[in-house]
mmCIF file of C-alpha atoms and ligand atoms in Angstrom:
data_model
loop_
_atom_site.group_PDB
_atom_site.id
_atom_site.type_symbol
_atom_site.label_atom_id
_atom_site.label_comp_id
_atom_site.label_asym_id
_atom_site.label_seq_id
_atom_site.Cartn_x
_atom_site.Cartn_y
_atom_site.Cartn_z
ATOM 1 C CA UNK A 109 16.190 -19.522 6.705
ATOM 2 C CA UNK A 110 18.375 -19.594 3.676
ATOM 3 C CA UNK A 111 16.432 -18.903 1.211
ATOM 4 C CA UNK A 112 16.068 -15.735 -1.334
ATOM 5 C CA UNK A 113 12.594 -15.456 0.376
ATOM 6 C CA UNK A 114 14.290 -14.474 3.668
ATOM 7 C CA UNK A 115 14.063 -10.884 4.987
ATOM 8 C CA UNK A 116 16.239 -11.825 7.893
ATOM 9 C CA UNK A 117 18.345 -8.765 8.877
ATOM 10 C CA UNK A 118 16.482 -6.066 6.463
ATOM 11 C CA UNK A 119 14.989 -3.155 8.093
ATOM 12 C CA UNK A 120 11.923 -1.996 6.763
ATOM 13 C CA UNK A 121 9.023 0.355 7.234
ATOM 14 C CA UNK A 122 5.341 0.495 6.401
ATOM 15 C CA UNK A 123 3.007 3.329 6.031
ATOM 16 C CA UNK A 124 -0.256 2.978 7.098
ATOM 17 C CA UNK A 125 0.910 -0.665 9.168
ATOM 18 C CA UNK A 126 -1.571 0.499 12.303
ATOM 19 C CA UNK A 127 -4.437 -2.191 10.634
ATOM 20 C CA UNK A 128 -6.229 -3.593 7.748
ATOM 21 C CA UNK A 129 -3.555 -4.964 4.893
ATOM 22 C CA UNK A 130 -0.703 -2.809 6.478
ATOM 23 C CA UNK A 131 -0.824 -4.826 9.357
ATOM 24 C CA UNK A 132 -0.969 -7.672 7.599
ATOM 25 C CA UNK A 133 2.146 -6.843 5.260
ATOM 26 C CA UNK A 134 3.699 -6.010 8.692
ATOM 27 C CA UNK A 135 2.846 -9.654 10.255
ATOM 28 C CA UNK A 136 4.854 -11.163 6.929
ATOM 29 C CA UNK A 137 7.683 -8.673 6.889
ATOM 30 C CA UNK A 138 8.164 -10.069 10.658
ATOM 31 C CA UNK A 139 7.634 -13.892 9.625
ATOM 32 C CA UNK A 140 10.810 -13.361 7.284
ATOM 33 C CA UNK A 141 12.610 -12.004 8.988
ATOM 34 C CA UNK A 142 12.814 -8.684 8.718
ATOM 35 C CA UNK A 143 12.824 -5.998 11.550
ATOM 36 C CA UNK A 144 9.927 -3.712 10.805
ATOM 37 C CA UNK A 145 8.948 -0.273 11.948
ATOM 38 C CA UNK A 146 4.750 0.943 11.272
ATOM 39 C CA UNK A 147 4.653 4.246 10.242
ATOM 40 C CA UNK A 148 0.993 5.280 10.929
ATOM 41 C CA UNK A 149 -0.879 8.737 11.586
ATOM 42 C CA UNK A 150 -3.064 7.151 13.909
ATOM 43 C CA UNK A 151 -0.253 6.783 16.573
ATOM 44 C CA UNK A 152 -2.821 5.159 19.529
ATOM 45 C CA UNK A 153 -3.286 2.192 17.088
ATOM 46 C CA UNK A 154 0.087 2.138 15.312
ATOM 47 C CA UNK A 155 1.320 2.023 18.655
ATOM 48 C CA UNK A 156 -0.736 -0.898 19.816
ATOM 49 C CA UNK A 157 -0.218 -2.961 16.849
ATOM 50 C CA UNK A 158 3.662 -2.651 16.898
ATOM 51 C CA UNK A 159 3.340 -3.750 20.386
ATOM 52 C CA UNK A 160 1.429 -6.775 19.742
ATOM 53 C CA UNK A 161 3.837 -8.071 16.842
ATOM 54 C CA UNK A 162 6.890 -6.814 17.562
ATOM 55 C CA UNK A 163 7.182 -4.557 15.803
ATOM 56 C CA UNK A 164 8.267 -0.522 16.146
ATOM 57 C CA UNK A 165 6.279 2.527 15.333
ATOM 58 C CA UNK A 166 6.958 5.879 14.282
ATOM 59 C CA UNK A 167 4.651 8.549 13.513
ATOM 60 C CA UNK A 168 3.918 10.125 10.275
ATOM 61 C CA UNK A 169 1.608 11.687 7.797
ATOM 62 C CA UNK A 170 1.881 10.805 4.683
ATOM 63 C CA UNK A 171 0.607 13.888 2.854
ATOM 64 C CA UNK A 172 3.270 16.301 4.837
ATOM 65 C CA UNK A 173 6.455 15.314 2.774
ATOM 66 C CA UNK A 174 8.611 16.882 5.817
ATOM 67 C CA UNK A 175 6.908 14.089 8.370
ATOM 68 C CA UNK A 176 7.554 11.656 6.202
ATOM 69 C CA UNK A 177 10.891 12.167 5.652
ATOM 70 C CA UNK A 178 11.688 12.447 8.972
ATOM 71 C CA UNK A 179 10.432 9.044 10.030
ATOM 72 C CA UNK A 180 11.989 7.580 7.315
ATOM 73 C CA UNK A 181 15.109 9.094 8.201
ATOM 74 C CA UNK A 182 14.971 8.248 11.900
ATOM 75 C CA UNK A 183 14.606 4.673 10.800
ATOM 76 C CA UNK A 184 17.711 4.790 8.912
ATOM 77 C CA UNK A 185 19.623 6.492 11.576
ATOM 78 C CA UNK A 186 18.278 3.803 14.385
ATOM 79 C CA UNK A 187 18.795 1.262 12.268
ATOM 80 C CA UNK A 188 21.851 1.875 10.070
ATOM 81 C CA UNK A 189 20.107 1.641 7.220
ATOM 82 C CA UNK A 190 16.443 1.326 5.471
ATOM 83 C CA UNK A 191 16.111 -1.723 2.697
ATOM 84 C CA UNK A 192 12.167 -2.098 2.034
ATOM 85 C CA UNK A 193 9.616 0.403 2.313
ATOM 86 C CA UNK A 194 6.187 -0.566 2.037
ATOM 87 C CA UNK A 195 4.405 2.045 0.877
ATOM 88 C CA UNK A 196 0.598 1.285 1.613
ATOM 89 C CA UNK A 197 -1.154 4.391 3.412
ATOM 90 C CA UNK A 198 -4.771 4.681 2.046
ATOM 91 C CA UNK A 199 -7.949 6.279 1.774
ATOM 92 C CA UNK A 200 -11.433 5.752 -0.242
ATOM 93 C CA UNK A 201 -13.945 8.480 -1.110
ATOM 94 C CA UNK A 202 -17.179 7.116 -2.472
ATOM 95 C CA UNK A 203 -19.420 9.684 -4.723
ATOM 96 C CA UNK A 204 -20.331 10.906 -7.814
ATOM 97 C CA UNK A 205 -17.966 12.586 -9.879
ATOM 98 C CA UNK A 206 -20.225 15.829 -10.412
ATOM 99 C CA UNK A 207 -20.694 15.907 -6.828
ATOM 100 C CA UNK A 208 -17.603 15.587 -5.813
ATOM 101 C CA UNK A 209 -15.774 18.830 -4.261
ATOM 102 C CA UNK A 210 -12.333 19.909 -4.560
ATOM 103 C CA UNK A 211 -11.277 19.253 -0.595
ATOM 104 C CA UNK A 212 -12.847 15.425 -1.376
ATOM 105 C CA UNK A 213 -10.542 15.360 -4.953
ATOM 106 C CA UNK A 214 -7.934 17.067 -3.161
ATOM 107 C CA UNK A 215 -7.791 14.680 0.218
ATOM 108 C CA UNK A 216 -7.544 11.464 -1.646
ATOM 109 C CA UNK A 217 -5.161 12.639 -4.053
ATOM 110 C CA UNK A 218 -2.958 13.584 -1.211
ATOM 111 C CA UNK A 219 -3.087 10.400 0.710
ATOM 112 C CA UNK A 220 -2.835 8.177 -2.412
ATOM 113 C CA UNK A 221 -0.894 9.604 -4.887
ATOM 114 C CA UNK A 222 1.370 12.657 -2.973
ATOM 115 C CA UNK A 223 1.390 10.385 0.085
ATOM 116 C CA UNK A 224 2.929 7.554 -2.563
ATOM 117 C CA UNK A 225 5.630 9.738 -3.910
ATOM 118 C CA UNK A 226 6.326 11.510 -0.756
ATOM 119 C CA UNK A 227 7.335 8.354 1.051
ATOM 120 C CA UNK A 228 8.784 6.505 -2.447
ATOM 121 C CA UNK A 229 10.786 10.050 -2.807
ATOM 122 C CA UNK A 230 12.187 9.567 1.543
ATOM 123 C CA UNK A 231 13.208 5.971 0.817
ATOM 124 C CA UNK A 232 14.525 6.510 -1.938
ATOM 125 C CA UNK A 233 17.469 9.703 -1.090
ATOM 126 C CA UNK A 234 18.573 7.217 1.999
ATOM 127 C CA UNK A 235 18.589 3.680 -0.539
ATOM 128 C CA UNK A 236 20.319 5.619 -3.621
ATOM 129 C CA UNK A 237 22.579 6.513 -0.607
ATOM 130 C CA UNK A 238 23.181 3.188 0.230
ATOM 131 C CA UNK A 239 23.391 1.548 -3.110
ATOM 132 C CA UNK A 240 20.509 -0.525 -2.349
ATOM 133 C CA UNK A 241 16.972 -1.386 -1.473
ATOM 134 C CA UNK A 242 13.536 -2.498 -2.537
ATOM 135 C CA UNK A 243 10.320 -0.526 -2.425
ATOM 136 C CA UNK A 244 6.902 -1.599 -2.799
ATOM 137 C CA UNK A 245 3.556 0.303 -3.185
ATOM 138 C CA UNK A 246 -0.328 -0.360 -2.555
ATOM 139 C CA UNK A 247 -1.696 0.143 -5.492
ATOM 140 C CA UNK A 248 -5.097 -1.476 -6.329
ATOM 141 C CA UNK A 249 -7.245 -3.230 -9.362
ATOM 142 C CA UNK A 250 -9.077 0.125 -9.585
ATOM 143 C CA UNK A 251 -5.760 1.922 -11.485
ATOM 144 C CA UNK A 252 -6.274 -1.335 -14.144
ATOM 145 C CA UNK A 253 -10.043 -0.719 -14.061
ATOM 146 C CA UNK A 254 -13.284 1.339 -12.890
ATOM 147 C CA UNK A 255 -15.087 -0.049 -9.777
ATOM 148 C CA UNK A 256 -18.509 -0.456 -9.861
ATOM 149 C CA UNK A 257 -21.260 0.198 -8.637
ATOM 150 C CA UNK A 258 -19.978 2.556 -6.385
ATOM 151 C CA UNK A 259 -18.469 5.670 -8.237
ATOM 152 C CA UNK A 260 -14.738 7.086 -6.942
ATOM 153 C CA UNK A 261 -13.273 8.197 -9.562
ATOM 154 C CA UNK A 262 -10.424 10.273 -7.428
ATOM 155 C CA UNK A 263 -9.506 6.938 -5.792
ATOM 156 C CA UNK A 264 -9.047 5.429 -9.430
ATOM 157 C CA UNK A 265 -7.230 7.899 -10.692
ATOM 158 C CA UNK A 266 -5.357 8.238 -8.024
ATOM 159 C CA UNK A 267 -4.492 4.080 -7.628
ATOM 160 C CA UNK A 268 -3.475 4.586 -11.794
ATOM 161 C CA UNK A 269 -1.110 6.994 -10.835
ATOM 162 C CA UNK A 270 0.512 5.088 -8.269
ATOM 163 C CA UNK A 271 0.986 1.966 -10.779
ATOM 164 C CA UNK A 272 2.864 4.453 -13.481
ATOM 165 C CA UNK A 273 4.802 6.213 -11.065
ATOM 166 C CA UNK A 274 6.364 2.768 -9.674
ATOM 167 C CA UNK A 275 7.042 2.329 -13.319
ATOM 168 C CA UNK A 276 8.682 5.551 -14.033
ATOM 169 C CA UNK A 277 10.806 5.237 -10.416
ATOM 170 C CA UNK A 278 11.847 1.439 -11.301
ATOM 171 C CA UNK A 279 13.032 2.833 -14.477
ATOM 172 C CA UNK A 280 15.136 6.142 -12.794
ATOM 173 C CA UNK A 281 16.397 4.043 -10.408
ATOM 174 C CA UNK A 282 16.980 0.412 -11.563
ATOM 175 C CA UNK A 283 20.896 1.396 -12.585
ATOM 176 C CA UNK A 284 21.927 2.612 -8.724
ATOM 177 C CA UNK A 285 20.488 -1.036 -6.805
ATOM 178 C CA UNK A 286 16.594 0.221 -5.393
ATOM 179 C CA UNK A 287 13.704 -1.828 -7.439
ATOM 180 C CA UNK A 288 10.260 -0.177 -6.990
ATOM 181 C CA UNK A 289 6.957 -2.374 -7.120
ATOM 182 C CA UNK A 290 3.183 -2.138 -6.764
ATOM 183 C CA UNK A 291 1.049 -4.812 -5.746
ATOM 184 C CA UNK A 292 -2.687 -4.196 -6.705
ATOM 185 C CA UNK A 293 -5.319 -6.179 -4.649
ATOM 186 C CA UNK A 294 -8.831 -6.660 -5.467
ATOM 187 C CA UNK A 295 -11.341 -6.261 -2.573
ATOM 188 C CA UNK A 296 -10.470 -7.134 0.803
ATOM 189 C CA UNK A 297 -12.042 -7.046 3.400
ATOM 190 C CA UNK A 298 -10.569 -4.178 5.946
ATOM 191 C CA UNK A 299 -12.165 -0.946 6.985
ATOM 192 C CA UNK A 300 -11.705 0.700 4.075
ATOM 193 C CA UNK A 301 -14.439 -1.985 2.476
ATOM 194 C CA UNK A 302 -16.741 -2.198 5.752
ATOM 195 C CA UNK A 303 -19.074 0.319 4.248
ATOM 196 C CA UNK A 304 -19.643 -1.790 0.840
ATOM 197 C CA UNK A 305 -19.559 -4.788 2.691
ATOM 198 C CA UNK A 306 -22.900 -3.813 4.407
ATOM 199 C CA UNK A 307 -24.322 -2.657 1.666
ATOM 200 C CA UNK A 308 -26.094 -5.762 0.098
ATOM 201 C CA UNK A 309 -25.974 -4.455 -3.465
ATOM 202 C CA UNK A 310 -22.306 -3.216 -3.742
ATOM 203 C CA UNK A 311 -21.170 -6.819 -1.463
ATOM 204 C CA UNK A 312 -23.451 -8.656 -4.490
ATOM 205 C CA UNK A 313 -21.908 -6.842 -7.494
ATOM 206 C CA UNK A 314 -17.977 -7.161 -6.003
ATOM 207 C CA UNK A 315 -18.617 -10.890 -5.171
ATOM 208 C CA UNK A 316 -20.215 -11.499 -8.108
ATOM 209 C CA UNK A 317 -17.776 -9.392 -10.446
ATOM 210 C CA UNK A 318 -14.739 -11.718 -8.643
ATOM 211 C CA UNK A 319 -14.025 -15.202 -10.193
ATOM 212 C CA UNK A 320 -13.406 -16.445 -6.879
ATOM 213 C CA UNK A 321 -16.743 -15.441 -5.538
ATOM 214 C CA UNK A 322 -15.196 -13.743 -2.456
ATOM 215 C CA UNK A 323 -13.440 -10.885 -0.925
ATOM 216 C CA UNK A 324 -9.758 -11.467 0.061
ATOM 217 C CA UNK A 325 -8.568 -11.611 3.921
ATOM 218 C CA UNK A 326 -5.757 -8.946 4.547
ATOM 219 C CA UNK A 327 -2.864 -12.092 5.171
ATOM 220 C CA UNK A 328 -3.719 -13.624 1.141
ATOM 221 C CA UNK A 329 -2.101 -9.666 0.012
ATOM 222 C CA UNK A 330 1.039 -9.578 2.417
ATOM 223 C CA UNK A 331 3.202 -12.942 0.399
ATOM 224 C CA UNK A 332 3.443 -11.049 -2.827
ATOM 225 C CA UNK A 333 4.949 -8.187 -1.193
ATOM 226 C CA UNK A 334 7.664 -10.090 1.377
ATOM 227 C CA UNK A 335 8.155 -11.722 -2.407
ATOM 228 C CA UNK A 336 8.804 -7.959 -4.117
ATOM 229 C CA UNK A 337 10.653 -7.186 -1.410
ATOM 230 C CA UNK A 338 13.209 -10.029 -0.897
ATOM 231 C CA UNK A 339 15.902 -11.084 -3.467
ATOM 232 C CA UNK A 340 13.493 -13.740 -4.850
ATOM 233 C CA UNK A 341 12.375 -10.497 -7.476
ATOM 234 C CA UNK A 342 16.008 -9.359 -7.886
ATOM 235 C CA UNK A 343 14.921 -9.128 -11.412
ATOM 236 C CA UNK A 344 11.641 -7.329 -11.190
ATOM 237 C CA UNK A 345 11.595 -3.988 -10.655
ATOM 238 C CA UNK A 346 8.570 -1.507 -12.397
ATOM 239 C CA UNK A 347 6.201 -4.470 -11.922
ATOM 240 C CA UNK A 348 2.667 -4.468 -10.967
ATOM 241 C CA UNK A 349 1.733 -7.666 -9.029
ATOM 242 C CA UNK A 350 -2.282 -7.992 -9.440
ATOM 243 C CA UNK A 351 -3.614 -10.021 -6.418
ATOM 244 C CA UNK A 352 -7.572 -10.103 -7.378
ATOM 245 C CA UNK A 353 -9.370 -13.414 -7.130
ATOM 246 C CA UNK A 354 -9.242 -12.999 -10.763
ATOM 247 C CA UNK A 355 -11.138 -9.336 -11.005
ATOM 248 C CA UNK A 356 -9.904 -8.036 -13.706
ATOM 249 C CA UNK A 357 -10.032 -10.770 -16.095
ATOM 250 C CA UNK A 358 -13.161 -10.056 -16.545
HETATM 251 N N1 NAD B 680 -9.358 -2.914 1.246
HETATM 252 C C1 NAD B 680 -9.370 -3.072 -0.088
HETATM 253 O O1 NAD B 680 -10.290 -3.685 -0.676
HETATM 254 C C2 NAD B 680 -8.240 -2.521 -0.925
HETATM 255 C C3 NAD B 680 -8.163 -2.905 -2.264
HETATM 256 C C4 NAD B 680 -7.128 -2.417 -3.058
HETATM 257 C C5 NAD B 680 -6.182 -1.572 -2.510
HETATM 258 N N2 NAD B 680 -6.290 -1.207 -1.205
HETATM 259 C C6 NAD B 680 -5.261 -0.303 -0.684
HETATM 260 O O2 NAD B 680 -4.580 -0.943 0.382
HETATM 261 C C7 NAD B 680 -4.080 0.053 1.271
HETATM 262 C C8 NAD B 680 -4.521 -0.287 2.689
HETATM 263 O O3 NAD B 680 -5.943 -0.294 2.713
HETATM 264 P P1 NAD B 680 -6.794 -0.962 3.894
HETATM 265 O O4 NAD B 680 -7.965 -1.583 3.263
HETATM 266 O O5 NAD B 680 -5.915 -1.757 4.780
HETATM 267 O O6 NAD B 680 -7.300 0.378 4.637
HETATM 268 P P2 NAD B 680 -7.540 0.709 6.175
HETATM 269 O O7 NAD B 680 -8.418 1.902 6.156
HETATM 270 O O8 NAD B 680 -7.965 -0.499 6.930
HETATM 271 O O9 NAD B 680 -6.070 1.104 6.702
HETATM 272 C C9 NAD B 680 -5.413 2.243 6.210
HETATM 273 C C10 NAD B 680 -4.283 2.619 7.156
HETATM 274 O O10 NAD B 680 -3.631 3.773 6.592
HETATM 275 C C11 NAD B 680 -3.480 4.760 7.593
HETATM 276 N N3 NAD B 680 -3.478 6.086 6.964
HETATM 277 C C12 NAD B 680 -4.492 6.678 6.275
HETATM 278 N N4 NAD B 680 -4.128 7.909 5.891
HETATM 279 C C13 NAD B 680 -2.856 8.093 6.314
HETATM 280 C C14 NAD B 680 -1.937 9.170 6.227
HETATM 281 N N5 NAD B 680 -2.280 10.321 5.638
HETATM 282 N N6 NAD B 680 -0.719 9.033 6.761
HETATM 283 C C15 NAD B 680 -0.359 7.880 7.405
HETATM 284 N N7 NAD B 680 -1.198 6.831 7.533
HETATM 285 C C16 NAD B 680 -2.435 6.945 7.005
HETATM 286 C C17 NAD B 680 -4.678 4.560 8.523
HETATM 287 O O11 NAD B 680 -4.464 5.149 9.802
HETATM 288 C C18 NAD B 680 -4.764 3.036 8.556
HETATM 289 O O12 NAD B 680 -3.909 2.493 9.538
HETATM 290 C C19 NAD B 680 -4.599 1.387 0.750
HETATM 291 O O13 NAD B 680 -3.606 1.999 -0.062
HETATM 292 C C20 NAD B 680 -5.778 0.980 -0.094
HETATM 293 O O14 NAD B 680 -6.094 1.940 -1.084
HETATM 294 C C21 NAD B 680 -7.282 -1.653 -0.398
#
């Protein structure tokens, strides 16, 4: 395909790729063209879902900067290089904010927002290297707005952090060839949403709250990042792609 849409012959990686939107980000990575590698810390599943796309795995944990690194960096060295990183690991903690204790404020802050810079900070050394390369992170409506009913405000904060710091990268690095993106989804429905999913009054308020009047399957998030991540956005860079069934325009 000869197109600025094509991936063919990048090499790219994706953090949390074992399931859910990961794998589906991996799935379109693959359908242009790129060679992808799922970096997961759930290795049995990682694993198994690199197997069943063709894709490769490597293990890592996002909030241990040294593990990260390191996968990043064997990537690089098996490949010969690293152009996209996808950087998409993820966790939700549901609960009131005066309830909420420091190891719950602490864990989700480490996957989402540590975990982000962590792995933007690995691909980043080995694409400034290179003089190239395109990164893009999960971020999520909740940094543009507060979710509701459910309270989690750590996951909020944390998602708003993400979307700033993929500004404040894009604008460090913009000059030496690596663009760094955020796409924000609305709900979809993964594991991460199972729990409000089966709860009749949170599915009623996020259906409800969407113009669509749905959730979003994992494969409707993956185009707009094979889209950040191809030459097709050569000009964006610092941009946050909202992908919400209309969410937040409400
Ligand atoms: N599902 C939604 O409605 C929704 C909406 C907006 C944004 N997001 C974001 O999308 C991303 C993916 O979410 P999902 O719904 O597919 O979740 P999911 O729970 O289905 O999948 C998350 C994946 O991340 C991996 N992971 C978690 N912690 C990790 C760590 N410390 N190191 C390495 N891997 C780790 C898990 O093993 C799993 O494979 C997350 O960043 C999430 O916040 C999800």
């Amino acid at each position: 395909m000869s197109s600025v849409f094509s991936l063919d012959g990048r090499v790219a990686v994706v953090t949390g790729g074992a399931r859910g939107i990961g794998e589906a980000i991996v799935t379109g990575l693959l359908d242009a063209g790129a060679r992808v590698h799922i970096c997961d810390r759930d290795e049995e599943a990682g694993r198994a879902t690199a197997d069943r796309l063709g894709a490769a795995f490597v293990a890592a944990d996002v909030t241990d900067s040294a593990s990260v690194a390191a996968a990043f960096e064997r990537v690089a060295a098996e490949s010969g290089r690293l152009d996209i990183a996808v950087n998409n690991a993820g966790i939700v903690h549901n609960g009131p904010s005066e309830d909420l204790d420091d190891t719950d404020w602490r864990r989700v802050l480490s996957v989402n927002l540590d975990g982000v810079y962590y792995s933007c900070r690995a691909a980043g050394r080995l694409m400034l290297a290179q003089g190239s390369g395109s990164i893009v992170n999960t971020g999520s409506m909740s940094g543009h707005i507060s979710n509701r009913p459910q309270p989690q405000s750590a996951y909020n904060a944390a998602k708003a952090g993400v979307i700033h710091l993929t500004k404040s990268l894009a604008g460090e690095w913009a000059s030496r060839g690596v663009r760094v993106n955020s796409v924000s989804p609305g709900y979809v429905g993964t594991e991460m949403t199972q729990r409000g999913m089966d709860n009749v009054e949170w599915r009623r308020a996020w259906i409800e709250g969407t113009p669509m009047g749905r959730v979003a399957e994992p494969r409707e998030i993956a185009p707009a990042v094979v889209f950040l991540a191809s030459d097709a956005a050569s000009y964006c860079t610092g941009t946050d792609l909202v992908v919400d069934g209309g969410y937040t325009v409400w």
